[in-house]
Amino acid sequence: VTSSVSGSYLFKGPSVGHQLMNLTKRSIESNYKVEDFMTPLDECPVVYLDQLTVESILTAIENGKLGFTLVMDKQNKFEGIISNADVRKGFLRHLADFNQVSPEELINQSPITVKGEATVVEMLKLVKESPFSVSYLPVLSNDNKALGVLNFANLVKAEL
């Protein structure tokens, strides 16, 4: 049996987060995998290590309109993520001279990620166990290559 979640279920509860977490408590098993809902890599903001500059980072974040960019090598090996918050923190460390901001220091090299073959229930448990709010998850293959991104705003709005 395959099941899905409608937007009305998510929005009729006390909060969207509460309803998402409620799904992890249900005994209904889902056949859906993360890769069924993710935004594919070719639609994600990406910056490559060999082209990493503050300008390329800001451009990728701005053009991607998601608030972050994936960082990869030329073989699509995932190297990390740079979010608006990472950029802000980098500039705050160098308030006296913004030219001192190094593009490499902006990379979060160990963000929470999820495998493409993970079930939606496994992904929800991962998000529930996170010590901070998760808005998006880089989706990786078993060999650590970027496959795409799971963006919760899009998932909730059923835009994927």
Coordinates of C-alpha atoms in Angstrom, one line a residue:
V1 CA 0.0 0.0 0.0
T2 CA 1.4 3.4 -1.0
S3 CA 0.3 6.5 0.8
S4 CA 0.9 10.2 0.4
V5 CA 0.4 13.4 2.5
S6 CA -1.7 16.3 1.4
G7 CA -1.0 19.9 2.1
S8 CA -4.3 20.2 4.0
Y9 CA -3.1 17.5 6.5
L10 CA 0.1 19.5 7.1
F11 CA -1.6 22.9 7.5
K12 CA -4.6 21.9 9.6
G13 CA -2.4 20.9 12.6
P14 CA -0.8 23.1 15.3
S15 CA 2.2 23.7 13.0
V16 CA 3.6 22.1 9.8
G17 CA 6.6 20.8 11.9
H18 CA 4.2 19.2 14.4
Q19 CA 2.3 17.5 11.6
L20 CA 5.6 16.3 9.9
M21 CA 6.8 14.8 13.1
N22 CA 3.3 13.2 13.7
L23 CA 3.9 11.3 10.5
T24 CA 6.9 9.5 12.0
K25 CA 4.7 8.1 14.8
R26 CA 2.2 6.4 12.4
S27 CA 2.5 2.8 11.6
I28 CA 1.8 3.3 7.9
E29 CA 4.9 2.3 6.0
S30 CA 5.7 4.5 3.0
N31 CA 7.3 3.2 -0.2
Y32 CA 8.5 6.6 -1.2
K33 CA 12.2 7.4 -1.3
V34 CA 13.8 10.8 -0.8
E35 CA 14.8 10.7 -4.4
D36 CA 11.1 10.6 -5.4
F37 CA 10.6 14.1 -3.9
M38 CA 14.0 15.8 -4.2
T39 CA 14.9 18.7 -6.5
P40 CA 17.3 17.1 -9.0
L41 CA 20.9 18.3 -9.1
D42 CA 20.4 20.1 -12.5
E43 CA 17.9 22.4 -10.8
C44 CA 20.0 23.1 -7.7
P45 CA 22.4 26.0 -7.1
V46 CA 25.9 24.7 -7.3
V47 CA 29.4 26.1 -7.1
Y48 CA 32.4 24.0 -8.0
L49 CA 35.6 24.0 -5.8
D50 CA 37.8 25.0 -8.7
Q51 CA 35.6 28.1 -9.3
L52 CA 35.1 29.0 -5.6
T53 CA 35.1 32.7 -5.0
V54 CA 33.0 34.9 -2.7
E55 CA 31.4 36.3 -5.9
S56 CA 30.6 32.8 -7.3
I57 CA 29.1 31.8 -4.0
L58 CA 26.9 34.9 -3.7
T59 CA 25.8 34.6 -7.3
A60 CA 24.9 30.9 -7.0
I61 CA 22.8 31.6 -3.8
E62 CA 21.1 34.6 -5.4
N63 CA 20.3 32.9 -8.7
G64 CA 19.2 29.6 -7.0
K65 CA 16.7 31.5 -4.9
L66 CA 16.8 28.8 -2.2
G67 CA 19.1 30.5 0.3
F68 CA 22.1 28.1 -0.2
T69 CA 24.4 26.5 -2.7
L70 CA 25.9 23.1 -2.9
V71 CA 29.6 22.8 -3.1
M72 CA 31.0 20.0 -5.3
D73 CA 34.1 18.9 -7.1
K74 CA 34.0 18.3 -10.9
Q75 CA 33.0 14.7 -10.4
N76 CA 30.0 15.8 -8.4
K77 CA 31.5 14.7 -5.1
F78 CA 29.7 16.6 -2.4
E79 CA 32.1 18.9 -0.5
G80 CA 29.6 20.8 1.6
I81 CA 27.0 23.5 1.5
I82 CA 27.0 27.3 1.9
S83 CA 23.9 28.9 3.2
N84 CA 22.9 32.5 3.7
A85 CA 23.7 32.0 7.4
D86 CA 27.2 30.7 6.6
V87 CA 27.9 33.8 4.5
R88 CA 26.6 36.1 7.2
K89 CA 28.7 34.4 9.9
G90 CA 31.8 34.6 7.6
F91 CA 31.3 38.4 7.1
L92 CA 30.6 38.9 10.9
R93 CA 34.0 37.3 11.6
H94 CA 35.7 39.9 9.3
L95 CA 33.7 43.1 10.0
A96 CA 36.9 45.2 9.9
D97 CA 37.8 44.0 6.4
F98 CA 35.4 42.0 4.2
N99 CA 38.2 41.3 1.8
Q100 CA 39.6 38.9 4.4
V101 CA 36.6 36.6 3.9
S102 CA 37.9 33.3 2.4
P103 CA 35.5 31.4 0.3
E104 CA 36.7 28.1 1.8
E105 CA 35.8 29.2 5.3
L106 CA 32.2 29.7 4.3
I107 CA 31.7 26.0 3.5
N108 CA 29.8 23.8 6.0
Q109 CA 31.7 20.6 5.3
S110 CA 29.6 18.4 7.6
P111 CA 25.9 19.4 7.1
I112 CA 23.1 17.0 7.8
T113 CA 22.5 15.0 4.6
V114 CA 20.3 12.2 3.5
K115 CA 20.8 9.3 1.0
G116 CA 18.6 9.3 -2.0
E117 CA 17.4 5.8 -1.3
A118 CA 16.3 6.6 2.2
T119 CA 12.6 6.3 2.9
V120 CA 10.6 9.3 3.7
V121 CA 10.1 7.9 7.2
E122 CA 13.9 7.6 7.7
M123 CA 14.3 11.1 6.5
L124 CA 11.6 12.4 8.9
K125 CA 13.4 10.6 11.8
L126 CA 16.7 12.2 10.8
V127 CA 15.1 15.7 10.8
K128 CA 13.4 15.0 14.1
E129 CA 16.7 14.1 15.7
S130 CA 18.4 17.2 14.4
P131 CA 19.5 19.6 17.1
F132 CA 18.4 22.5 14.9
S133 CA 15.6 23.4 12.4
V134 CA 16.2 21.8 9.0
S135 CA 14.9 23.7 5.9
Y136 CA 16.7 21.6 3.3
L137 CA 18.8 18.5 3.0
P138 CA 21.5 17.7 0.4
V139 CA 20.6 14.4 -1.1
L140 CA 23.6 12.1 -1.7
S141 CA 24.3 8.8 -3.4
N142 CA 26.1 6.0 -1.5
D143 CA 29.4 7.1 -3.0
N144 CA 28.9 10.7 -1.7
K145 CA 27.9 12.3 -5.0
A146 CA 25.3 15.0 -5.0
L147 CA 22.0 13.9 -6.4
G148 CA 19.9 16.9 -5.5
V149 CA 18.3 18.7 -2.6
L150 CA 15.2 18.1 -0.5
N151 CA 13.7 21.5 0.2
F152 CA 11.0 21.3 2.8
A153 CA 9.2 24.5 1.7
N154 CA 8.7 22.9 -1.7
L155 CA 7.7 19.6 -0.3
V156 CA 5.1 21.2 1.9
K157 CA 3.8 23.3 -0.9
A158 CA 3.7 20.3 -3.2
E159 CA 5.7 22.1 -5.8
L160 CA 8.0 19.1 -6.4

